[in-house]
Amino acid sequence: MDCAPDTPDFINAVISFCCVIPAISLLDLCQQIEVEFGRPRLHGYHQPRTLDLDIITAGDLRIAEKRLVVPHPEAHRRAFVLRPLSELDPDFVIPGHVVNITAMLAGLPGNGGDVTLLEAGW
């Protein structure tokens, strides 16, 4: 999203899992993993990085804290988030919204066709 023209290609993916730790603790864990994969803690906005982990939703929680906003405030506008989410659960409704992932994706300019999907061979 808004990447510099010389940004190398990268892969976007979504996973779904059950988690028993608080969302803020999950954020801490994600940030620790990012650092272990070479991401500097301080970097420019929309700059290339080795790894970028985001918490899109956390069950039905709605969180608005300085360090964490859940659901992700831009998820519903990003085809690169909605497409993989639709593969997991096309009927999922992001908390705070009234339409499902499939409808959100269909409502994006170009029907979300502005991303290139890489078919994983695994």
Tab-separated table of N, CA and C in Angstrom:
chain	number	residue	atom	x	y	z
A	1	MET	N	0.849	-1.173	0.000
A	1	MET	CA	0.000	0.000	0.000
A	1	MET	C	0.888	1.226	0.000
A	2	ASP	N	0.780	2.039	-1.026
A	2	ASP	CA	1.558	3.278	-1.148
A	2	ASP	C	3.059	3.033	-1.070
A	3	CYS	N	3.525	1.935	-1.641
A	3	CYS	CA	4.949	1.611	-1.606
A	3	CYS	C	5.721	2.476	-2.589
A	4	ALA	N	6.981	2.739	-2.257
A	4	ALA	CA	7.865	3.457	-3.167
A	4	ALA	C	8.042	2.633	-4.443
A	5	PRO	N	8.297	3.288	-5.586
A	5	PRO	CA	8.407	2.561	-6.850
A	5	PRO	C	9.483	1.477	-6.873
A	6	ASP	N	10.528	1.615	-6.085
A	6	ASP	CA	11.626	0.632	-6.098
A	6	ASP	C	11.478	-0.458	-5.028
A	7	THR	N	10.292	-0.547	-4.422
A	7	THR	CA	10.070	-1.552	-3.393
A	7	THR	C	10.094	-2.951	-4.009
A	8	PRO	N	10.881	-3.865	-3.440
A	8	PRO	CA	10.893	-5.235	-3.963
A	8	PRO	C	9.530	-5.908	-3.779
A	9	ASP	N	9.264	-6.927	-4.606
A	9	ASP	CA	8.030	-7.697	-4.464
A	9	ASP	C	7.978	-8.332	-3.078
A	10	PHE	N	6.780	-8.549	-2.590
A	10	PHE	CA	6.607	-9.200	-1.305
A	10	PHE	C	5.309	-9.988	-1.325
A	11	ILE	N	5.129	-10.803	-0.321
A	11	ILE	CA	3.953	-11.664	-0.223
A	11	ILE	C	3.083	-11.208	0.936
A	12	ASN	N	1.781	-11.132	0.686
A	12	ASN	CA	0.801	-10.887	1.744
A	12	ASN	C	0.087	-12.193	2.020
A	13	ALA	N	-0.122	-12.475	3.279
A	13	ALA	CA	-0.809	-13.703	3.662
A	13	ALA	C	-1.633	-13.429	4.914
A	14	VAL	N	-2.605	-14.286	5.148
A	14	VAL	CA	-3.466	-14.185	6.319
A	14	VAL	C	-3.515	-15.552	6.974
A	15	ILE	N	-3.464	-15.556	8.297
A	15	ILE	CA	-3.682	-16.798	9.037
A	15	ILE	C	-4.777	-16.556	10.065
A	16	SER	N	-5.432	-17.616	10.421
A	16	SER	CA	-6.458	-17.560	11.446
A	16	SER	C	-6.093	-18.596	12.499
A	17	PHE	N	-6.195	-18.220	13.766
A	17	PHE	CA	-5.845	-19.146	14.837
A	17	PHE	C	-6.536	-18.734	16.123
A	18	CYS	N	-6.632	-19.669	17.035
A	18	CYS	CA	-7.160	-19.396	18.369
A	18	CYS	C	-6.002	-18.951	19.256
A	19	CYS	N	-6.272	-17.981	20.086
A	19	CYS	CA	-5.220	-17.421	20.928
A	19	CYS	C	-5.799	-17.127	22.308
A	20	VAL	N	-5.084	-17.502	23.349
A	20	VAL	CA	-5.585	-17.288	24.703
A	20	VAL	C	-4.919	-16.107	25.413
A	21	ILE	N	-3.910	-15.503	24.783
A	21	ILE	CA	-3.258	-14.349	25.403
A	21	ILE	C	-3.976	-13.069	24.978
A	22	PRO	N	-3.874	-12.019	25.766
A	22	PRO	CA	-4.502	-10.751	25.394
A	22	PRO	C	-3.933	-10.220	24.071
A	23	ALA	N	-4.740	-9.462	23.352
A	23	ALA	CA	-4.334	-8.930	22.048
A	23	ALA	C	-3.045	-8.109	22.145
A	24	ILE	N	-2.872	-7.341	23.195
A	24	ILE	CA	-1.657	-6.525	23.328
A	24	ILE	C	-0.436	-7.419	23.514
A	25	SER	N	-0.593	-8.550	24.180
A	25	SER	CA	0.514	-9.499	24.324
A	25	SER	C	0.828	-10.153	22.980
A	26	LEU	N	-0.198	-10.411	22.180
A	26	LEU	CA	0.016	-10.941	20.836
A	26	LEU	C	0.772	-9.919	19.991
A	27	LEU	N	0.435	-8.639	20.125
A	27	LEU	CA	1.171	-7.590	19.411
A	27	LEU	C	2.635	-7.599	19.817
A	28	ASP	N	2.913	-7.696	21.116
A	28	ASP	CA	4.304	-7.756	21.586
A	28	ASP	C	5.037	-8.936	20.961
A	29	LEU	N	4.385	-10.087	20.903
A	29	LEU	CA	4.980	-11.276	20.304
A	29	LEU	C	5.242	-11.061	18.812
A	30	CYS	N	4.280	-10.486	18.101
A	30	CYS	CA	4.466	-10.201	16.669
A	30	CYS	C	5.645	-9.262	16.443
A	31	GLN	N	5.752	-8.239	17.268
A	31	GLN	CA	6.856	-7.289	17.122
A	31	GLN	C	8.196	-7.945	17.449
A	32	GLN	N	8.217	-8.845	18.397
A	32	GLN	CA	9.438	-9.592	18.715
A	32	GLN	C	9.855	-10.447	17.511
A	33	ILE	N	8.898	-11.099	16.878
A	33	ILE	CA	9.187	-11.923	15.693
A	33	ILE	C	9.715	-11.046	14.564
A	34	GLU	N	9.114	-9.878	14.366
A	34	GLU	CA	9.585	-8.965	13.321
A	34	GLU	C	11.053	-8.599	13.536
A	35	VAL	N	11.415	-8.276	14.767
A	35	VAL	CA	12.802	-7.928	15.090
A	35	VAL	C	13.721	-9.116	14.826
A	36	GLU	N	13.283	-10.319	15.213
A	36	GLU	CA	14.098	-11.513	14.982
A	36	GLU	C	14.328	-11.763	13.495
A	37	PHE	N	13.415	-11.279	12.648
A	37	PHE	CA	13.567	-11.417	11.206
A	37	PHE	C	14.231	-10.196	10.571
A	38	GLY	N	14.823	-9.335	11.398
A	38	GLY	CA	15.629	-8.237	10.891
A	38	GLY	C	14.923	-6.921	10.665
A	39	ARG	N	13.711	-6.787	11.121
A	39	ARG	CA	13.012	-5.512	10.955
A	39	ARG	C	13.472	-4.539	12.041
A	40	PRO	N	13.935	-3.373	11.639
A	40	PRO	CA	14.280	-2.384	12.667
A	40	PRO	C	13.016	-1.852	13.324
A	41	ARG	N	13.062	-1.602	14.614
A	41	ARG	CA	11.886	-1.092	15.323
A	41	ARG	C	11.499	0.294	14.811
A	42	LEU	N	12.469	1.105	14.480
A	42	LEU	CA	12.175	2.427	13.935
A	42	LEU	C	12.453	2.399	12.447
A	43	HIS	N	11.457	2.759	11.649
A	43	HIS	CA	11.602	2.781	10.200
A	43	HIS	C	10.633	3.802	9.641
A	44	GLY	N	10.866	4.232	8.420
A	44	GLY	CA	9.985	5.201	7.789
A	44	GLY	C	8.638	4.599	7.425
A	45	TYR	N	7.648	5.440	7.334
A	45	TYR	CA	6.292	5.019	6.979
A	45	TYR	C	6.289	4.462	5.564
A	46	HIS	N	5.719	3.295	5.375
A	46	HIS	CA	5.616	2.608	4.080
A	46	HIS	C	6.980	2.270	3.486
A	47	GLN	N	7.989	2.120	4.316
A	47	GLN	CA	9.305	1.719	3.838
A	47	GLN	C	9.392	0.202	3.775
A	48	PRO	N	10.198	-0.335	2.836
A	48	PRO	CA	10.358	-1.791	2.785
A	48	PRO	C	10.886	-2.328	4.113
A	49	ARG	N	10.443	-3.533	4.458
A	49	ARG	CA	10.897	-4.177	5.687
A	49	ARG	C	10.900	-5.682	5.475
A	50	THR	N	11.648	-6.353	6.300
A	50	THR	CA	11.797	-7.796	6.138
A	50	THR	C	10.532	-8.551	6.496
A	51	LEU	N	9.755	-8.021	7.415
A	51	LEU	CA	8.535	-8.686	7.861
A	51	LEU	C	7.609	-7.648	8.481
A	52	ASP	N	6.319	-7.759	8.199
A	52	ASP	CA	5.324	-6.844	8.759
A	52	ASP	C	4.118	-7.674	9.177
A	53	LEU	N	3.945	-7.848	10.471
A	53	LEU	CA	2.835	-8.640	11.006
A	53	LEU	C	1.795	-7.691	11.590
A	54	ASP	N	0.556	-7.841	11.152
A	54	ASP	CA	-0.542	-7.018	11.653
A	54	ASP	C	-1.620	-7.900	12.250
A	55	ILE	N	-2.256	-7.411	13.281
A	55	ILE	CA	-3.428	-8.077	13.843
A	55	ILE	C	-4.632	-7.410	13.185
A	56	ILE	N	-5.335	-8.169	12.359
A	56	ILE	CA	-6.471	-7.619	11.632
A	56	ILE	C	-7.713	-7.618	12.514
A	57	THR	N	-8.010	-8.748	13.127
A	57	THR	CA	-9.121	-8.845	14.076
A	57	THR	C	-8.684	-9.716	15.248
A	58	ALA	N	-9.415	-9.606	16.322
A	58	ALA	CA	-9.188	-10.443	17.503
A	58	ALA	C	-10.557	-10.829	18.042
A	59	GLY	N	-11.143	-11.826	17.393
A	59	GLY	CA	-12.507	-12.214	17.761
A	59	GLY	C	-13.447	-11.056	17.503
A	60	ASP	N	-14.317	-10.795	18.454
A	60	ASP	CA	-15.259	-9.685	18.335
A	60	ASP	C	-14.746	-8.423	19.021
A	61	LEU	N	-13.513	-8.450	19.477
A	61	LEU	CA	-12.969	-7.306	20.203
A	61	LEU	C	-12.861	-6.069	19.331
A	62	ARG	N	-13.074	-4.947	19.962
A	62	ARG	CA	-12.815	-3.647	19.350
A	62	ARG	C	-11.909	-2.923	20.328
A	63	ILE	N	-10.681	-2.658	19.874
A	63	ILE	CA	-9.659	-2.057	20.729
A	63	ILE	C	-9.171	-0.775	20.060
A	64	ALA	N	-9.078	0.288	20.829
A	64	ALA	CA	-8.542	1.553	20.331
A	64	ALA	C	-7.576	2.088	21.375
A	65	GLU	N	-6.361	1.591	21.322
A	65	GLU	CA	-5.308	2.024	22.237
A	65	GLU	C	-4.189	2.656	21.420
A	66	LYS	N	-3.275	3.304	22.104
A	66	LYS	CA	-2.172	3.965	21.411
A	66	LYS	C	-1.370	2.983	20.557
A	67	ARG	N	-1.076	1.804	21.092
A	67	ARG	CA	-0.241	0.825	20.389
A	67	ARG	C	-1.019	-0.139	19.519
A	68	LEU	N	-2.316	-0.253	19.723
A	68	LEU	CA	-3.076	-1.277	19.025
A	68	LEU	C	-4.504	-0.823	18.753
A	69	VAL	N	-4.883	-0.921	17.477
A	69	VAL	CA	-6.258	-0.670	17.069
A	69	VAL	C	-6.746	-1.927	16.358
A	70	VAL	N	-7.808	-2.518	16.889
A	70	VAL	CA	-8.383	-3.744	16.336
A	70	VAL	C	-9.896	-3.560	16.295
A	71	PRO	N	-10.528	-3.887	15.176
A	71	PRO	CA	-9.962	-4.373	13.940
A	71	PRO	C	-9.033	-3.338	13.300
A	72	HIS	N	-8.149	-3.829	12.461
A	72	HIS	CA	-7.226	-2.944	11.753
A	72	HIS	C	-8.046	-1.893	11.017
A	73	PRO	N	-7.762	-0.611	11.232
A	73	PRO	CA	-8.635	0.442	10.705
A	73	PRO	C	-8.695	0.540	9.176
A	74	GLU	N	-7.757	-0.051	8.470
A	74	GLU	CA	-7.762	0.033	7.008
A	74	GLU	C	-8.038	-1.300	6.326
A	75	ALA	N	-8.265	-2.358	7.083
A	75	ALA	CA	-8.430	-3.692	6.501
A	75	ALA	C	-9.532	-3.730	5.446
A	76	HIS	N	-10.633	-3.063	5.697
A	76	HIS	CA	-11.777	-3.121	4.789
A	76	HIS	C	-11.537	-2.405	3.465
A	77	ARG	N	-10.439	-1.667	3.356
A	77	ARG	CA	-10.109	-0.931	2.137
A	77	ARG	C	-8.973	-1.581	1.349
A	78	ARG	N	-8.446	-2.686	1.828
A	78	ARG	CA	-7.242	-3.265	1.242
A	78	ARG	C	-7.501	-4.639	0.649
A	79	ALA	N	-7.437	-4.694	-0.664
A	79	ALA	CA	-7.655	-5.971	-1.356
A	79	ALA	C	-6.634	-7.009	-0.922
A	80	PHE	N	-5.404	-6.581	-0.630
A	80	PHE	CA	-4.372	-7.539	-0.239
A	80	PHE	C	-4.625	-8.139	1.136
A	81	VAL	N	-5.554	-7.580	1.886
A	81	VAL	CA	-6.008	-8.177	3.140
A	81	VAL	C	-7.297	-8.968	2.898
A	82	LEU	N	-8.227	-8.373	2.173
A	82	LEU	CA	-9.531	-8.993	1.980
A	82	LEU	C	-9.474	-10.267	1.137
A	83	ARG	N	-8.629	-10.300	0.119
A	83	ARG	CA	-8.569	-11.514	-0.719
A	83	ARG	C	-8.167	-12.746	0.070
A	84	PRO	N	-7.043	-12.707	0.778
A	84	PRO	CA	-6.716	-13.914	1.539
A	84	PRO	C	-7.722	-14.200	2.654
A	85	LEU	N	-8.303	-13.156	3.257
A	85	LEU	CA	-9.348	-13.381	4.257
A	85	LEU	C	-10.550	-14.083	3.634
A	86	SER	N	-10.886	-13.709	2.413
A	86	SER	CA	-12.047	-14.320	1.759
A	86	SER	C	-11.799	-15.792	1.449
A	87	GLU	N	-10.539	-16.163	1.276
A	87	GLU	CA	-10.222	-17.577	1.055
A	87	GLU	C	-10.417	-18.384	2.333
A	88	LEU	N	-10.177	-17.759	3.480
A	88	LEU	CA	-10.389	-18.435	4.766
A	88	LEU	C	-11.866	-18.494	5.138
A	89	ASP	N	-12.549	-17.358	4.988
A	89	ASP	CA	-13.951	-17.293	5.413
A	89	ASP	C	-14.651	-16.164	4.654
A	90	PRO	N	-15.215	-16.461	3.488
A	90	PRO	CA	-15.833	-15.412	2.662
A	90	PRO	C	-17.028	-14.730	3.332
A	91	ASP	N	-17.619	-15.371	4.320
A	91	ASP	CA	-18.779	-14.795	4.995
A	91	ASP	C	-18.424	-14.028	6.270
A	92	PHE	N	-17.144	-13.968	6.586
A	92	PHE	CA	-16.707	-13.275	7.804
A	92	PHE	C	-17.045	-11.788	7.720
A	93	VAL	N	-17.534	-11.242	8.825
A	93	VAL	CA	-17.816	-9.814	8.931
A	93	VAL	C	-16.842	-9.231	9.949
A	94	ILE	N	-16.061	-8.280	9.520
A	94	ILE	CA	-15.130	-7.602	10.421
A	94	ILE	C	-15.945	-6.855	11.474
A	95	PRO	N	-15.624	-7.032	12.757
A	95	PRO	CA	-16.378	-6.327	13.805
A	95	PRO	C	-16.482	-4.827	13.509
A	96	GLY	N	-17.697	-4.313	13.684
A	96	GLY	CA	-17.954	-2.906	13.415
A	96	GLY	C	-18.458	-2.642	12.006
A	97	HIS	N	-18.478	-3.676	11.163
A	97	HIS	CA	-18.968	-3.544	9.792
A	97	HIS	C	-20.236	-4.374	9.642
A	98	VAL	N	-20.970	-4.149	8.562
A	98	VAL	CA	-22.232	-4.865	8.379
A	98	VAL	C	-22.218	-5.817	7.190
A	99	VAL	N	-21.216	-5.724	6.327
A	99	VAL	CA	-21.148	-6.616	5.173
A	99	VAL	C	-19.973	-7.565	5.333
A	100	ASN	N	-20.071	-8.710	4.665
A	100	ASN	CA	-19.012	-9.710	4.787
A	100	ASN	C	-17.822	-9.378	3.891
A	101	ILE	N	-16.760	-10.160	4.049
A	101	ILE	CA	-15.513	-9.957	3.316
A	101	ILE	C	-15.753	-9.965	1.810
A	102	THR	N	-16.574	-10.894	1.335
A	102	THR	CA	-16.845	-10.996	-0.096
A	102	THR	C	-17.453	-9.698	-0.623
A	103	ALA	N	-18.415	-9.144	0.085
A	103	ALA	CA	-19.046	-7.893	-0.337
A	103	ALA	C	-18.067	-6.730	-0.258
A	104	MET	N	-17.243	-6.709	0.772
A	104	MET	CA	-16.235	-5.646	0.877
A	104	MET	C	-15.286	-5.678	-0.317
A	105	LEU	N	-14.822	-6.861	-0.637
A	105	LEU	CA	-13.884	-7.024	-1.753
A	105	LEU	C	-14.540	-6.606	-3.067
A	106	ALA	N	-15.784	-7.011	-3.270
A	106	ALA	CA	-16.498	-6.661	-4.498
A	106	ALA	C	-16.713	-5.152	-4.609
A	107	GLY	N	-16.771	-4.461	-3.476
A	107	GLY	CA	-17.003	-3.029	-3.481
A	107	GLY	C	-15.760	-2.183	-3.693
A	108	LEU	N	-14.602	-2.795	-3.714
A	108	LEU	CA	-13.375	-2.031	-3.938
A	108	LEU	C	-13.241	-1.644	-5.402
A	109	PRO	N	-12.560	-0.528	-5.688
A	109	PRO	CA	-12.331	-0.157	-7.086
A	109	PRO	C	-11.692	-1.310	-7.850
A	110	GLY	N	-12.221	-1.614	-9.011
A	110	GLY	CA	-11.702	-2.727	-9.803
A	110	GLY	C	-12.008	-4.074	-9.181
A	111	ASN	N	-12.976	-4.117	-8.264
A	111	ASN	CA	-13.322	-5.348	-7.547
A	111	ASN	C	-12.123	-5.997	-6.897
A	112	GLY	N	-11.210	-5.172	-6.424
A	112	GLY	CA	-10.036	-5.702	-5.748
A	112	GLY	C	-9.039	-6.303	-6.705
A	113	GLY	N	-9.196	-6.074	-7.989
A	113	GLY	CA	-8.322	-6.676	-8.978
A	113	GLY	C	-6.975	-5.990	-9.116
A	114	ASP	N	-6.652	-5.082	-8.197
A	114	ASP	CA	-5.406	-4.346	-8.302
A	114	ASP	C	-4.241	-5.048	-7.613
A	115	VAL	N	-4.426	-6.286	-7.216
A	115	VAL	CA	-3.341	-7.060	-6.605
A	115	VAL	C	-3.104	-8.302	-7.439
A	116	THR	N	-1.878	-8.721	-7.493
A	116	THR	CA	-1.529	-9.944	-8.196
A	116	THR	C	-1.451	-11.056	-7.174
A	117	LEU	N	-2.183	-12.125	-7.405
A	117	LEU	CA	-2.174	-13.244	-6.474
A	117	LEU	C	-1.115	-14.244	-6.877
A	118	LEU	N	-0.356	-14.681	-5.935
A	118	LEU	CA	0.639	-15.724	-6.146
A	118	LEU	C	0.030	-17.013	-5.649
A	119	GLU	N	-0.094	-17.979	-6.518
A	119	GLU	CA	-0.620	-19.271	-6.106
A	119	GLU	C	0.490	-20.040	-5.406
A	120	ALA	N	0.286	-20.315	-4.155
A	120	ALA	CA	1.288	-21.046	-3.391
A	120	ALA	C	1.272	-22.509	-3.795
A	121	GLY	N	2.441	-23.083	-3.938
A	121	GLY	CA	2.535	-24.465	-4.383
A	121	GLY	C	2.622	-25.462	-3.255
A	122	TRP	N	2.228	-25.087	-2.060
A	122	TRP	CA	2.349	-26.036	-0.953
A	122	TRP	C	1.036	-26.589	-0.553
